[in-house]
Amino acid sequence: MAVKAGFGNAANALADWDGGRDHCAWRGVACDNASFAVFAMDLKGNKLTGQIPGEIGDCVSLKYLDLSFNSLYGDIPFSISKLKQLEDLILKNNQLTGPIPSTLSQIPNLKTLDLAQNQLTGDIPRLIYWNEVLQYLGLRGNSLTGTLSPDMCQLTGLWYFDVRGNNLTGTIPENIGNCTSFEILDISYNQISGEIPYNIGFLQVATLSLQGNRLTGKIPEVIGLMQALAVLDLSENELVGPIPPILGNLSYTGKLYLHGNKLAGEVPPELGNMTKLSYLQLDDNELVGTIPAELGKLEELFELNLANNNLEGPIPTNISSCTALNKFNVYGNRLNGSIPAGFQNLESLTYLNLSSNNFKGQIPSELGHIINLDTLDLSYNGFSGPVPATIGDLEHLLELNLSKNHLSGSVPAEFGNLRSVQVMILNNNSLAGEIPAQLANCFSLNTLNLSYNNLSGHVPSARNFSKFPMESFLGNPMLRVRCKDSSCGNSNGPKVVLSRWGIACIVLGFIILLCVMLLAIYKTNRPQPLVKACEKPVQGPPKIVLLQMDMAIHTYDDIMRLTENLSEKYIIGYGASSTVYKCVLKSGKAIAVKRLYSQYNHGAREFETELETVGSIRHRNLILSRADDNTVMEAVDSEVSVTCTDMGLVRKAFQLALLCTKRHPIDRPTMHDVARVLLSLMPAPAMKPVTASKTVDYTRYLATTPDMDHGGADIGDNSSSDEQWFVRFGEVISKHTM
């Protein structure tokens, strides 16, 4: 009962394990007839969970313990090593983790150790190799690491050694030929490297599987002396060189797998002497030459796979003598000629793949007599002539691929008899005529491709045809497709005619439209230069434009450092399209920095005008300032009077400057208007009088009282807008003068 309590769900799985009943009657328990001691516990496939209870080591009379095909996890308990009578320990197909306990070697009578299909890690304990009684070692499907120890041949009683599907590395031990008791040696799908040792030929194994490793070098010819071999699997490695002709001596070998290597040379005709051969897979190599006719002697051959090589020539006619042949695959070679008519004798053939070769001629009608055929692939060849109607007699056919040939004529109406067909690919031929309505009887058909032929008429309106996309019928200029959904236009609209020219025109039109759209987007997003004379893009930081002043030139970095990257605390005014910052230089002199808003295109033009006007004023004391005592002139340097005798004009200039610092745009003039006012304040140059137009005196609009005359008669006709602005100037100055 302690063992029952150790399992996770024993209450359900071992419900009949009741303390009130005879324990020898419990499920999976077998007792000795004399002593009634438990000698066998077979609990496989009972959906047991949890860990293997340590109390199981108390069942000292156990000879057989099978806990396979459950959901047990955790480590293998060391207490199992106390079962000195144990002969068979089967824990496969669980979720056991951790290393293989080396104490298992202390079980003196252990004959079977099957730990396959778990999640065990670590090395294979070397002590296990010294168990002379052990006969069966199954460790496949774990995550074991380390190497194959030369001590493995100390298992003198072992006949089954299986470490398939682990992470073992290193090479095959050089003394592998000393493992003379081995009958099955499977070290496939690990990371074993190096060459196959020559003395491997001394093994008397029936199965030698080295598949899926990283073995290099040539196939040792001595393998041809292993007369007991029934299965030889050297596939999916990196073996090179020719196939040893001596392998033809393996008269009892039924399976020869050499695919997925880099083997070269010709297929040895001697392989035709392997009279028991049923599986011959030489695909995915670099073999050349022809298919030897001697292979036709293999009467028990079930599968012949020569795909993806460089074989040439025709298919030997006597291949049709392999009456047991079920699969014949020569895909991806350079074979030519025609299909032997004798293939009709291959009544057991279910898979025939001759695609991607250079076969020519007509498809023999005799193929329709291979009644068990379920896959027929003749694509990517040069077959011509009509499609045999007899193919419609292949009632078990699931996949038919005749694409990329030169077939002509019509699609046989007999194809409607292929009730089981799921894939029918006939594209890129020269088939003509209408699509037979009988194809509507192919109820299992889910892939149909008739594109790029010369079909005409209408696509059948049968219900099962509605599931095929438009691509199934492209490239048939005379074929009309009835649109069934929005994918091909108006569902109630007229029939659509698809042609290669039509598709080409649509694609070309789309490309042209795309180019026009990209060009328009490029021109729209192309940045416009701020200054007309500058056509090159500005590189690096923006330029600083300084008026003519008695001061050193300062760089952009200097200005940004002194204003802390134009911090808000240095703002002294706002404009409609700019912000003005105060910058105190190292010399103690203050300057104004104006930052334009990039989203206003007119800001750059106004700034140009402003620079032209203000830049023409030659005065070293031109400074904008804000006073705190409701006055303007107190903030002006007294030395201004030396060069500016009319302080009234200076006052008006500073009043105008203060207007430009107002926060609301409606209270600020434009730079264009400001420039015109500043020009009017400058003394007129000595010029000849011009009588063509009357000069407007803008300065009179800079009054300091709100009682201005809004309708002065001296204003010209084209100055009404200026008059309105300067009237507002006077009002703002009189109310908000600082």
XYZ file of C-alpha atoms in Angstrom:
738
model
C 0.000 0.000 0.000
C 2.965 2.310 0.525
C 3.805 1.890 -3.149
C 0.251 2.872 -4.099
C 0.410 5.974 -1.926
C 3.587 7.072 -3.708
C 1.890 7.484 -7.106
C 0.083 10.722 -7.862
C -3.295 9.389 -8.944
C -3.238 5.859 -7.608
C -6.693 6.297 -6.090
C -8.152 6.103 -9.580
C -5.553 4.123 -11.521
C -5.083 1.516 -8.815
C -8.535 1.539 -7.290
C -8.523 -2.241 -6.804
C -5.397 -2.061 -4.669
C -7.379 -2.474 -1.457
C -5.767 -3.454 1.815
C -8.697 -5.696 2.580
C -8.172 -7.875 -0.472
C -5.550 -10.441 -1.392
C -2.642 -8.429 -2.839
C -1.951 -11.203 -5.342
C -5.296 -10.338 -6.950
C -4.446 -6.693 -7.470
C -4.156 -5.275 -10.957
C -0.689 -5.823 -12.440
C 0.576 -7.886 -9.515
C 1.860 -11.457 -9.847
C 2.856 -13.624 -6.866
C 4.843 -16.763 -6.322
C 2.510 -19.729 -5.934
C 4.394 -21.066 -2.946
C 5.521 -18.024 -0.966
C 2.904 -15.536 -2.257
C 5.704 -12.995 -2.559
C 5.278 -10.400 -5.318
C 7.728 -11.250 -8.108
C 6.178 -9.177 -10.961
C 4.564 -5.759 -11.140
C 3.215 -4.808 -14.570
C 1.591 -1.344 -14.395
C 2.235 -0.143 -17.937
C -0.312 2.179 -19.537
C -2.261 2.945 -16.336
C -1.934 6.750 -16.617
C 0.074 6.877 -13.419
C 1.471 10.277 -12.453
C 3.895 11.591 -9.882
C 7.293 10.160 -9.072
C 8.309 6.550 -8.776
C 7.873 5.855 -5.038
C 11.058 4.973 -3.186
C 9.124 2.303 -1.309
C 9.212 0.179 -4.429
C 12.695 -0.852 -3.347
C 11.128 -2.750 -0.460
C 9.611 -5.300 -2.849
C 12.770 -7.356 -2.629
C 11.289 -10.360 -4.426
C 10.558 -8.422 -7.615
C 11.964 -9.944 -10.768
C 9.902 -7.950 -13.279
C 8.975 -4.259 -13.003
C 7.193 -2.490 -15.865
C 6.017 1.104 -15.341
C 6.175 2.105 -19.008
C 3.704 4.287 -20.932
C 2.660 6.388 -17.944
C 3.277 10.011 -16.984
C 5.839 9.499 -14.266
C 8.427 12.211 -13.750
C 11.402 12.987 -11.562
C 14.559 10.963 -11.015
C 14.887 7.203 -11.056
C 15.019 6.336 -7.333
C 18.252 4.777 -6.081
C 16.169 2.359 -4.018
C 15.541 0.317 -7.162
C 19.121 -0.912 -6.878
C 18.035 -2.821 -3.748
C 15.983 -5.179 -5.916
C 18.686 -7.830 -6.182
C 16.344 -10.336 -7.824
C 15.232 -7.892 -10.533
C 15.773 -9.133 -14.092
C 13.663 -6.753 -16.172
C 13.371 -3.004 -15.503
C 11.154 -1.280 -18.037
C 10.520 2.454 -17.490
C 10.224 3.647 -21.103
C 7.815 6.294 -22.394
C 7.524 8.433 -19.283
C 8.862 11.866 -18.373
C 11.719 10.807 -16.162
C 14.596 13.246 -15.770
C 18.044 13.371 -14.277
C 20.943 10.992 -14.858
C 20.895 7.222 -15.122
C 21.815 5.973 -11.614
C 25.146 4.176 -11.722
C 23.844 2.009 -8.853
C 21.745 0.108 -11.401
C 24.938 -1.795 -12.147
C 24.599 -3.286 -8.633
C 21.576 -5.332 -9.711
C 23.392 -8.576 -10.451
C 20.646 -10.331 -12.417
C 19.476 -7.397 -14.531
C 18.943 -8.611 -18.084
C 16.675 -5.912 -19.544
C 17.128 -2.187 -18.952
C 14.704 -0.161 -21.049
C 14.702 3.575 -20.270
C 13.785 4.770 -23.767
C 11.686 7.844 -24.570
C 12.243 9.842 -21.406
C 14.168 13.020 -20.668
C 17.239 11.544 -19.066
C 20.489 13.504 -19.197
C 24.159 13.022 -18.509
C 26.541 10.284 -19.603
C 25.868 6.589 -19.852
C 27.368 5.169 -16.626
C 30.460 3.140 -17.569
C 29.719 0.635 -14.795
C 26.674 -0.531 -16.725
C 28.987 -1.775 -19.490
C 30.501 -4.288 -17.079
C 27.252 -6.153 -16.465
C 27.892 -9.496 -18.117
C 24.261 -10.529 -17.662
C 22.678 -7.550 -19.405
C 21.087 -8.511 -22.712
C 18.925 -5.535 -23.679
C 19.926 -1.859 -23.309
C 17.337 0.578 -24.641
C 18.210 4.256 -24.166
C 16.777 5.818 -27.328
C 14.924 9.121 -27.322
C 16.578 10.827 -24.342
C 19.038 13.709 -24.005
C 22.093 11.716 -23.068
C 25.492 13.244 -23.757
C 29.071 12.087 -23.694
C 30.702 9.552 -25.978
C 30.455 5.878 -26.790
C 32.848 4.162 -24.428
C 35.136 1.374 -25.671
C 33.876 -0.507 -22.613
C 30.599 -1.124 -24.414
C 32.101 -4.336 -25.818
C 32.429 -5.664 -22.264
C 28.698 -6.398 -22.492
C 29.410 -9.909 -23.650
C 25.826 -11.024 -23.237
C 24.210 -7.999 -24.883
C 22.349 -8.498 -28.152
C 20.359 -5.202 -28.294
C 22.161 -1.833 -28.044
C 20.004 1.195 -28.885
C 21.031 4.794 -28.151
C 19.168 6.318 -31.104
C 18.098 9.957 -30.832
C 20.375 11.348 -28.130
C 23.159 13.926 -28.129
C 26.151 11.613 -28.100
C 29.344 12.923 -29.667
C 32.789 11.633 -30.485
C 33.623 8.765 -32.796
C 32.672 5.131 -33.102
C 35.102 3.154 -30.889
C 37.872 1.533 -32.905
C 37.252 -1.768 -31.135
C 33.602 -1.859 -32.172
C 34.283 -5.123 -33.992
C 34.829 -6.804 -30.620
C 31.141 -6.443 -29.727
C 30.531 -9.862 -31.192
C 27.372 -10.561 -29.186
C 25.520 -7.571 -30.667
C 22.669 -8.373 -33.032
C 21.138 -4.904 -33.223
C 23.368 -1.833 -33.090
C 21.524 1.478 -33.447
C 23.430 4.682 -32.781
C 21.474 6.776 -35.324
C 20.505 10.424 -34.932
C 23.301 11.516 -32.642
C 26.285 13.704 -33.395
C 28.822 10.960 -33.995
C 31.622 12.067 -36.310
C 34.700 10.630 -37.945
C 35.006 7.666 -40.272
C 33.380 4.267 -39.960
C 36.015 1.941 -38.391
C 37.258 -0.783 -40.683
C 36.783 -3.535 -38.100
C 33.055 -2.838 -37.967
C 32.914 -5.584 -40.557
C 33.639 -8.139 -37.846
C 30.240 -7.560 -36.267
C 27.617 -10.203 -36.742
C 24.700 -7.808 -36.348
C 21.426 -8.143 -38.191
C 20.756 -4.392 -37.989
C 23.441 -1.735 -38.334
C 21.949 1.755 -38.178
C 24.316 4.744 -38.259
C 21.774 7.111 -39.808
C 21.641 10.854 -39.148
C 25.123 11.477 -37.795
C 28.150 13.340 -39.125
C 30.139 10.407 -40.416
C 32.639 11.114 -43.167
C 34.917 9.166 -45.434
C 34.082 6.202 -47.620
C 31.899 3.183 -46.963
C 34.267 0.398 -45.813
C 34.173 -2.447 -48.288
C 34.432 -4.892 -45.391
C 30.769 -4.220 -44.697
C 30.096 -6.393 -47.720
C 31.288 -9.356 -45.652
C 28.640 -8.941 -42.944
C 26.492 -11.779 -44.203
C 24.060 -11.574 -41.297
C 22.971 -8.018 -42.172
C 19.257 -7.636 -42.726
C 19.188 -3.829 -42.394
C 22.055 -1.502 -43.349
C 21.323 2.169 -42.786
C 24.132 4.646 -43.438
C 21.846 7.436 -44.659
C 21.945 11.158 -43.855
C 25.645 11.429 -43.204
C 28.499 12.987 -45.167
C 29.889 9.852 -46.767
C 31.712 10.185 -50.072
C 33.133 7.956 -52.742
C 31.467 5.158 -54.673
C 29.042 2.541 -53.491
C 31.179 -0.583 -52.941
C 30.132 -3.257 -55.457
C 30.876 -5.862 -52.786
C 27.630 -4.880 -51.099
C 26.028 -7.076 -53.720
C 27.202 -10.038 -51.645
C 24.716 -9.174 -48.899
C 22.246 -11.765 -50.111
C 20.175 -11.643 -46.919
C 19.899 -7.864 -46.666
C 16.356 -6.653 -47.091
C 16.857 -2.896 -46.529
C 19.717 -0.792 -47.899
C 19.528 2.903 -47.027
C 22.345 5.076 -48.413
C 20.356 8.242 -49.198
C 21.307 11.754 -48.127
C 25.074 11.460 -48.521
C 27.594 12.647 -51.117
C 28.144 9.322 -52.800
C 29.399 9.489 -56.370
C 30.039 7.113 -59.207
C 27.588 4.709 -60.801
C 24.975 2.474 -59.262
C 26.746 -0.913 -59.050
C 25.036 -3.574 -61.163
C 26.042 -6.022 -58.416
C 23.188 -4.674 -56.307
C 20.987 -6.808 -58.508
C 22.385 -9.832 -56.680
C 20.760 -8.813 -53.388
C 17.859 -11.114 -53.995
C 16.176 -10.400 -50.641
C 16.288 -6.644 -51.099
C 12.938 -4.934 -50.583
C 14.019 -1.315 -49.899
C 16.733 0.390 -51.972
C 17.086 4.109 -51.282
C 19.948 5.853 -53.042
C 18.305 9.278 -53.420
C 19.931 12.644 -52.684
C 23.457 11.729 -53.688
C 25.689 12.567 -56.654
C 25.362 9.326 -58.592
C 25.893 9.308 -62.348
C 25.508 6.870 -65.195
C 22.428 4.838 -65.990
C 20.014 2.749 -64.008
C 21.463 -0.774 -64.171
C 19.154 -3.254 -65.825
C 20.238 -5.813 -63.217
C 17.900 -4.154 -60.723
C 15.103 -5.809 -62.667
C 16.103 -9.091 -61.038
C 15.009 -7.885 -57.593
C 11.676 -9.650 -57.511
C 11.035 -8.706 -53.869
C 11.845 -5.019 -54.362
C 9.135 -2.928 -52.698
C 10.613 0.594 -52.941
C 13.191 1.964 -55.388
C 14.210 5.580 -54.813
C 16.867 7.110 -57.069
C 15.662 10.736 -56.871
C 17.918 13.801 -56.919
C 20.981 12.353 -58.584
C 22.560 12.866 -62.002
C 21.418 9.660 -63.653
C 20.961 9.572 -67.426
C 19.549 7.306 -70.062
C 16.194 5.505 -70.217
C 14.413 3.464 -67.603
C 15.333 -0.195 -68.149
C 12.374 -2.073 -69.516
C 12.955 -5.010 -67.180
C 12.157 -2.812 -64.163
C 8.625 -3.927 -64.967
C 9.732 -7.373 -63.792
C 9.832 -6.107 -60.208
C 6.234 -7.100 -59.719
C 6.330 -6.374 -55.977
C 7.339 -2.750 -56.604
C 5.159 -0.336 -54.634
C 7.072 2.958 -54.971
C 9.238 4.081 -57.892
C 10.830 7.529 -57.634
C 13.401 8.933 -60.080
C 12.554 12.616 -59.581
C 15.239 15.196 -60.365
C 17.597 13.330 -62.683
C 18.461 13.568 -66.382
C 16.673 10.468 -67.538
C 15.270 10.428 -71.056
C 13.391 8.197 -73.397
C 9.822 7.104 -72.825
C 7.874 5.303 -70.143
C 8.108 1.531 -70.618
C 4.747 0.126 -71.610
C 5.522 -2.837 -69.369
C 4.795 -0.692 -66.329
C 1.235 -1.898 -66.684
C 2.432 -5.139 -65.087
C 3.310 -3.339 -61.849
C -0.049 -4.018 -60.276
C 1.278 -3.289 -56.769
C 2.606 0.142 -57.701
C 0.988 2.968 -55.725
C 3.546 5.772 -56.196
C 5.109 6.706 -59.551
C 7.217 9.883 -59.748
C 9.094 10.591 -62.981
C 9.074 14.383 -62.641
C 11.902 16.807 -63.470
C 13.618 14.669 -66.092
C 13.910 14.744 -69.879
C 11.322 12.136 -70.834
C 9.609 12.624 -74.163
C 7.006 10.981 -76.306
C 3.429 10.214 -75.436
C 2.158 9.110 -72.082
C 1.361 5.428 -72.553
C -2.258 4.537 -72.119
C -1.099 1.406 -70.282
C -0.566 3.549 -67.151
C -4.309 3.404 -66.707
C -3.961 -0.319 -65.994
C -1.942 0.216 -62.796
C -5.121 -0.048 -60.808
C -3.633 0.647 -57.345
C -1.816 3.849 -58.305
C -2.573 6.728 -55.924
C 0.165 9.201 -56.982
C 1.177 9.898 -60.586
C 3.670 12.748 -61.129
C 5.012 13.261 -64.661
C 5.567 17.026 -64.367
C 8.521 19.002 -65.758
C 9.267 16.739 -68.692
C 8.754 16.894 -72.432
C 5.746 14.619 -72.843
C 3.573 15.478 -75.819
C 0.402 14.300 -77.457
C -2.978 13.810 -75.813
C -3.632 12.933 -72.215
C -4.642 9.259 -72.110
C -8.285 8.846 -71.237
C -7.383 5.604 -69.471
C -5.979 7.622 -66.559
C -9.606 8.142 -65.658
C -9.726 4.439 -64.773
C -7.363 4.897 -61.812
C -10.107 4.851 -59.212
C -7.659 5.035 -56.275
C -5.740 8.040 -57.646
C -5.245 10.819 -55.078
C -2.733 13.084 -56.836
C -2.247 13.713 -60.554
C 0.442 16.109 -61.797
C 1.054 16.471 -65.545
C 2.193 20.117 -65.494
C 5.055 21.715 -67.454
C 4.911 19.385 -70.476
C 3.776 19.787 -74.084
C 0.509 17.928 -73.837
C -2.211 18.798 -76.320
C -5.770 17.809 -77.033
C -8.562 18.168 -74.526
C -8.918 17.331 -70.876
C -10.436 13.825 -70.930
C -14.027 13.695 -69.763
C -13.099 10.367 -68.176
C -11.295 12.337 -65.454
C -14.733 12.739 -63.951
C -14.438 9.105 -62.833
C -11.606 9.999 -60.438
C -13.883 10.207 -57.431
C -10.992 10.029 -54.926
C -8.598 12.474 -56.579
C -7.610 15.391 -54.333
C -4.984 17.158 -56.450
C -5.153 17.665 -60.232
C -2.419 19.836 -61.739
C -2.380 20.249 -65.542
C -0.984 23.773 -65.935
C 1.540 24.960 -68.544
C 0.616 22.638 -71.383
C -1.200 23.182 -74.669
C -4.524 21.667 -73.702
C -7.477 23.012 -75.665
C -11.232 22.702 -75.741
C -13.626 23.151 -72.874
C -13.251 22.043 -69.297
C -15.312 18.868 -69.089
C -18.386 19.256 -66.939
C -17.753 15.732 -65.664
C -15.009 17.120 -63.370
C -17.852 18.220 -61.126
C -18.071 14.566 -60.098
C -14.616 14.753 -58.469
C -16.069 15.523 -55.069
C -12.748 15.078 -53.225
C -10.883 17.515 -55.469
C -9.470 20.407 -53.426
C -6.592 21.562 -55.669
C -7.107 22.207 -59.386
C -4.697 24.021 -61.698
C -5.554 24.398 -65.393
C -3.696 27.667 -65.914
C -1.661 28.587 -68.985
C -3.224 26.325 -71.544
C -5.488 27.080 -74.509
C -8.781 26.172 -72.891
C -11.942 27.885 -74.057
C -15.601 28.099 -73.205
C -16.823 28.540 -69.658
C -15.607 27.253 -66.357
C -18.270 24.804 -65.137
C -20.714 26.376 -62.752
C -20.865 23.293 -60.553
C -20.740 23.955 -56.843
C -17.371 22.349 -56.203
C -15.741 24.633 -58.807
C -16.575 27.718 -56.756
C -13.865 26.879 -54.221
C -11.027 27.112 -56.765
C -9.243 30.492 -56.946
C -8.940 32.528 -60.126
C -5.287 31.511 -60.390
C -6.458 28.017 -61.313
C -7.638 29.305 -64.717
C -5.184 32.101 -65.583
C -3.474 32.210 -68.954
C -6.323 30.747 -71.013
C -7.233 33.608 -73.399
C -10.492 32.068 -74.552
C -11.669 30.794 -71.219
C -14.469 32.683 -69.523
C -14.753 32.570 -65.764
C -18.035 33.157 -63.988
C -17.362 35.327 -60.951
C -18.867 33.877 -57.799
C -17.671 36.373 -55.194
C -16.129 39.784 -54.702
C -12.678 38.427 -55.460
C -13.273 38.803 -59.196
C -15.418 41.894 -59.328
C -19.162 42.496 -59.195
C -20.882 39.265 -58.248
C -23.735 40.106 -60.623
C -21.522 41.477 -63.351
C -20.579 40.016 -66.731
C -18.143 37.216 -67.320
C -14.458 38.000 -67.032
C -12.027 37.112 -69.814
C -8.536 36.364 -68.522
C -5.516 36.407 -70.813
C -1.805 36.764 -70.557
C -1.935 40.138 -72.316
C -4.624 41.329 -69.966
C -2.624 40.366 -66.927
C 0.477 42.050 -68.373
C -1.430 45.282 -69.033
C -2.864 45.311 -65.519
C 0.572 44.822 -63.992
C 2.135 47.491 -66.228
C -0.623 49.974 -65.415
C -0.210 49.347 -61.715
C 3.562 49.957 -61.947
C 3.044 53.245 -63.823
C 0.429 54.413 -61.305
C 2.742 53.538 -58.447
C 5.598 55.520 -59.994
C 3.364 58.583 -60.479
C 2.200 58.410 -56.872
C 5.763 58.109 -55.571
C 6.861 61.091 -57.691
C 3.982 63.201 -56.387
C 4.761 62.281 -52.794
C 8.426 63.118 -53.349
C 7.643 66.557 -54.755
C 5.122 67.294 -52.009
C 7.517 66.401 -49.213
C 10.568 68.032 -50.810
C 11.739 70.826 -48.471
C 11.561 74.369 -49.869
C 14.591 76.620 -49.303
C 14.072 79.619 -47.022
C 16.330 81.830 -49.093
C 15.823 81.865 -52.833
C 19.490 82.205 -53.556
C 20.340 79.097 -51.538
C 19.507 75.877 -53.348
C 21.722 73.504 -51.410
C 20.339 71.771 -48.316
C 21.553 73.118 -45.020
C 24.020 70.841 -43.289
C 24.773 70.941 -39.572
C 23.307 73.503 -37.119
C 21.282 76.496 -38.346
C 23.209 79.627 -39.269
C 23.298 82.687 -36.975
C 22.700 85.960 -38.809
C 24.130 88.955 -36.960
C 23.467 92.584 -37.678
C 26.367 94.967 -38.054
C 27.460 95.420 -34.452
C 30.741 95.940 -32.659
C 30.964 92.406 -31.284
C 32.693 89.138 -32.032
C 31.046 86.417 -34.080
C 29.447 83.724 -31.927
C 28.671 80.220 -33.112
C 25.413 78.339 -32.883
C 26.802 76.204 -30.047
C 27.725 79.349 -28.088
C 24.211 80.749 -28.407
C 22.601 77.433 -27.399
C 24.886 77.078 -24.381
C 24.310 80.627 -23.129
C 20.516 80.262 -23.480
C 20.428 76.690 -22.106
C 19.127 75.362 -25.427
C 16.690 78.262 -25.798
C 15.055 77.733 -22.438
C 11.688 79.380 -21.792
C 13.160 81.535 -19.022
C 15.114 83.498 -21.685
C 11.986 84.399 -23.732
C 11.443 88.151 -24.007
C 8.760 88.175 -26.674
C 6.554 86.218 -29.048
C 5.739 86.797 -32.682
C 3.173 85.376 -35.057
C 5.825 83.172 -36.602
C 8.722 83.390 -34.138
C 9.919 83.630 -30.540
C 12.557 86.096 -29.308
C 15.116 85.078 -26.665
C 17.528 87.217 -24.656
C 21.145 86.060 -24.753
C 23.766 87.662 -22.472
C 27.221 87.195 -23.955
C 30.369 86.552 -21.955
C 31.243 90.218 -22.338
C 28.034 91.142 -20.513
C 26.380 92.509 -23.604
C 22.824 91.314 -24.330
C 21.601 90.339 -27.778
C 18.251 89.127 -29.078
C 17.911 85.745 -30.766
C 14.907 85.172 -32.970
C 13.660 81.588 -33.549
C 11.326 81.113 -36.537
C 8.485 78.571 -36.530
C 9.072 76.160 -39.422
C 5.366 75.550 -39.965
C 4.804 79.129 -41.124
C 6.154 79.566 -44.637
C 5.626 83.353 -44.614
C 7.848 83.725 -41.534
C 11.007 83.328 -43.578
C 9.924 86.010 -46.063
C 9.074 88.462 -43.295
C 12.381 87.734 -41.560
C 14.207 88.538 -44.811
C 12.510 91.929 -44.942
C 13.252 92.548 -41.295
C 16.948 91.717 -41.766
C 17.175 93.971 -44.831
C 15.688 96.900 -42.910
C 17.245 96.508 -39.478
C 20.535 95.445 -41.018
C 20.716 98.745 -42.903
C 20.665 100.678 -39.626
C 24.263 101.406 -38.638
C 24.228 101.904 -34.888
C 26.256 100.111 -32.288
C 23.626 100.626 -29.582
C 20.598 99.127 -31.282
C 19.123 97.082 -28.407
C 15.515 96.072 -27.647
C 14.646 96.152 -23.983
C 11.664 96.156 -21.656
C 11.553 98.634 -18.781
C 9.790 98.201 -15.499
C 8.750 101.780 -14.650
C 6.152 102.383 -17.313
C 8.651 104.156 -19.497
C 10.547 103.344 -22.623
C 13.420 105.782 -22.869
C 14.957 105.072 -19.489
C 16.195 101.741 -20.809
C 17.999 103.412 -23.739
C 21.715 103.925 -23.561
C 22.425 107.616 -22.994
C 25.114 107.550 -25.681
C 22.361 107.149 -28.286
C 21.848 110.902 -28.211
C 25.345 111.374 -29.656
C 24.311 109.928 -32.996
C 20.491 110.227 -32.811
C 19.544 113.838 -32.212
C 15.811 113.298 -32.690
C 14.868 111.302 -29.572
C 11.226 111.424 -30.597
C 11.962 109.099 -33.492
C 13.895 106.816 -31.158
C 10.948 106.710 -28.795
C 8.581 105.824 -31.631
C 10.942 103.062 -32.795
C 10.983 101.516 -29.358
C 7.202 101.834 -29.044
C 6.917 99.921 -32.292
C 9.350 97.314 -30.966
C 7.225 96.817 -27.863
C 4.193 96.145 -30.046
C 6.085 93.256 -31.612
C 6.487 91.601 -28.210
C 2.785 91.244 -27.466
C 1.664 87.682 -26.764
C -1.493 87.676 -28.894
C -0.982 87.726 -32.668
C -3.868 90.152 -33.147
C -1.916 92.753 -31.136
C 1.246 92.395 -33.253
C 2.043 93.862 -36.681
C 3.624 91.820 -39.425
C 7.317 92.160 -40.123
C 6.486 93.618 -43.524
C 4.567 96.477 -41.879
C 7.265 96.978 -39.241
C 9.913 97.282 -41.927
C 7.918 99.923 -43.778
C 7.504 101.961 -40.567
C 11.214 101.763 -39.766
C 12.025 102.956 -43.284
C 9.741 105.949 -42.766
C 11.651 106.849 -39.597
C 14.988 107.001 -41.368
C 16.174 110.327 -42.797
C 15.421 110.606 -46.475
C 18.510 110.463 -48.728
C 19.353 113.419 -50.918
C 17.521 112.628 -54.114
C 15.826 114.484 -56.850
C 12.183 115.080 -56.059
C 9.835 112.550 -57.518
C 6.331 113.705 -58.333
C 4.959 110.440 -59.627
C 3.407 109.488 -56.290
C 2.711 111.076 -52.977
C 4.845 109.915 -50.023
C 2.916 108.703 -46.991
C 4.147 109.811 -43.588
C 3.778 106.657 -41.488
C 5.322 108.197 -38.400
C 2.237 110.144 -37.595
C 0.436 106.913 -36.841
C 2.825 106.242 -33.978
C 1.020 108.677 -31.681
C 0.990 108.066 -27.996
C -2.604 109.163 -27.444
C -5.751 107.263 -28.365
C -7.351 110.379 -29.865
C -5.867 109.922 -33.253
C -7.495 111.123 -36.416
C -8.517 107.886 -38.148
C -9.244 109.483 -41.411
C -6.367 111.817 -42.291
C -6.689 113.357 -45.719
C -2.985 113.111 -46.449
C -3.035 109.335 -46.724
C -2.746 107.928 -50.204
C -5.293 105.632 -51.766
C -3.164 102.505 -51.404
C -2.369 103.040 -47.717
C -5.729 102.263 -46.139
C -4.501 98.985 -44.680
C -1.410 100.689 -43.249
C -3.628 103.349 -41.704
C -5.717 100.745 -39.902
C -2.640 99.014 -38.527
C -0.968 102.179 -37.260
C -4.159 103.460 -35.655
C -4.145 100.233 -33.673
C -0.416 100.772 -32.984
C -1.239 104.031 -31.294
C -4.011 102.519 -29.222
C -1.883 99.645 -27.997
C 1.090 101.908 -27.265
C -1.008 104.357 -25.315
C -2.589 101.576 -23.229
C 0.280 99.113 -22.799
C 3.431 101.187 -22.864
C 5.935 99.755 -20.391
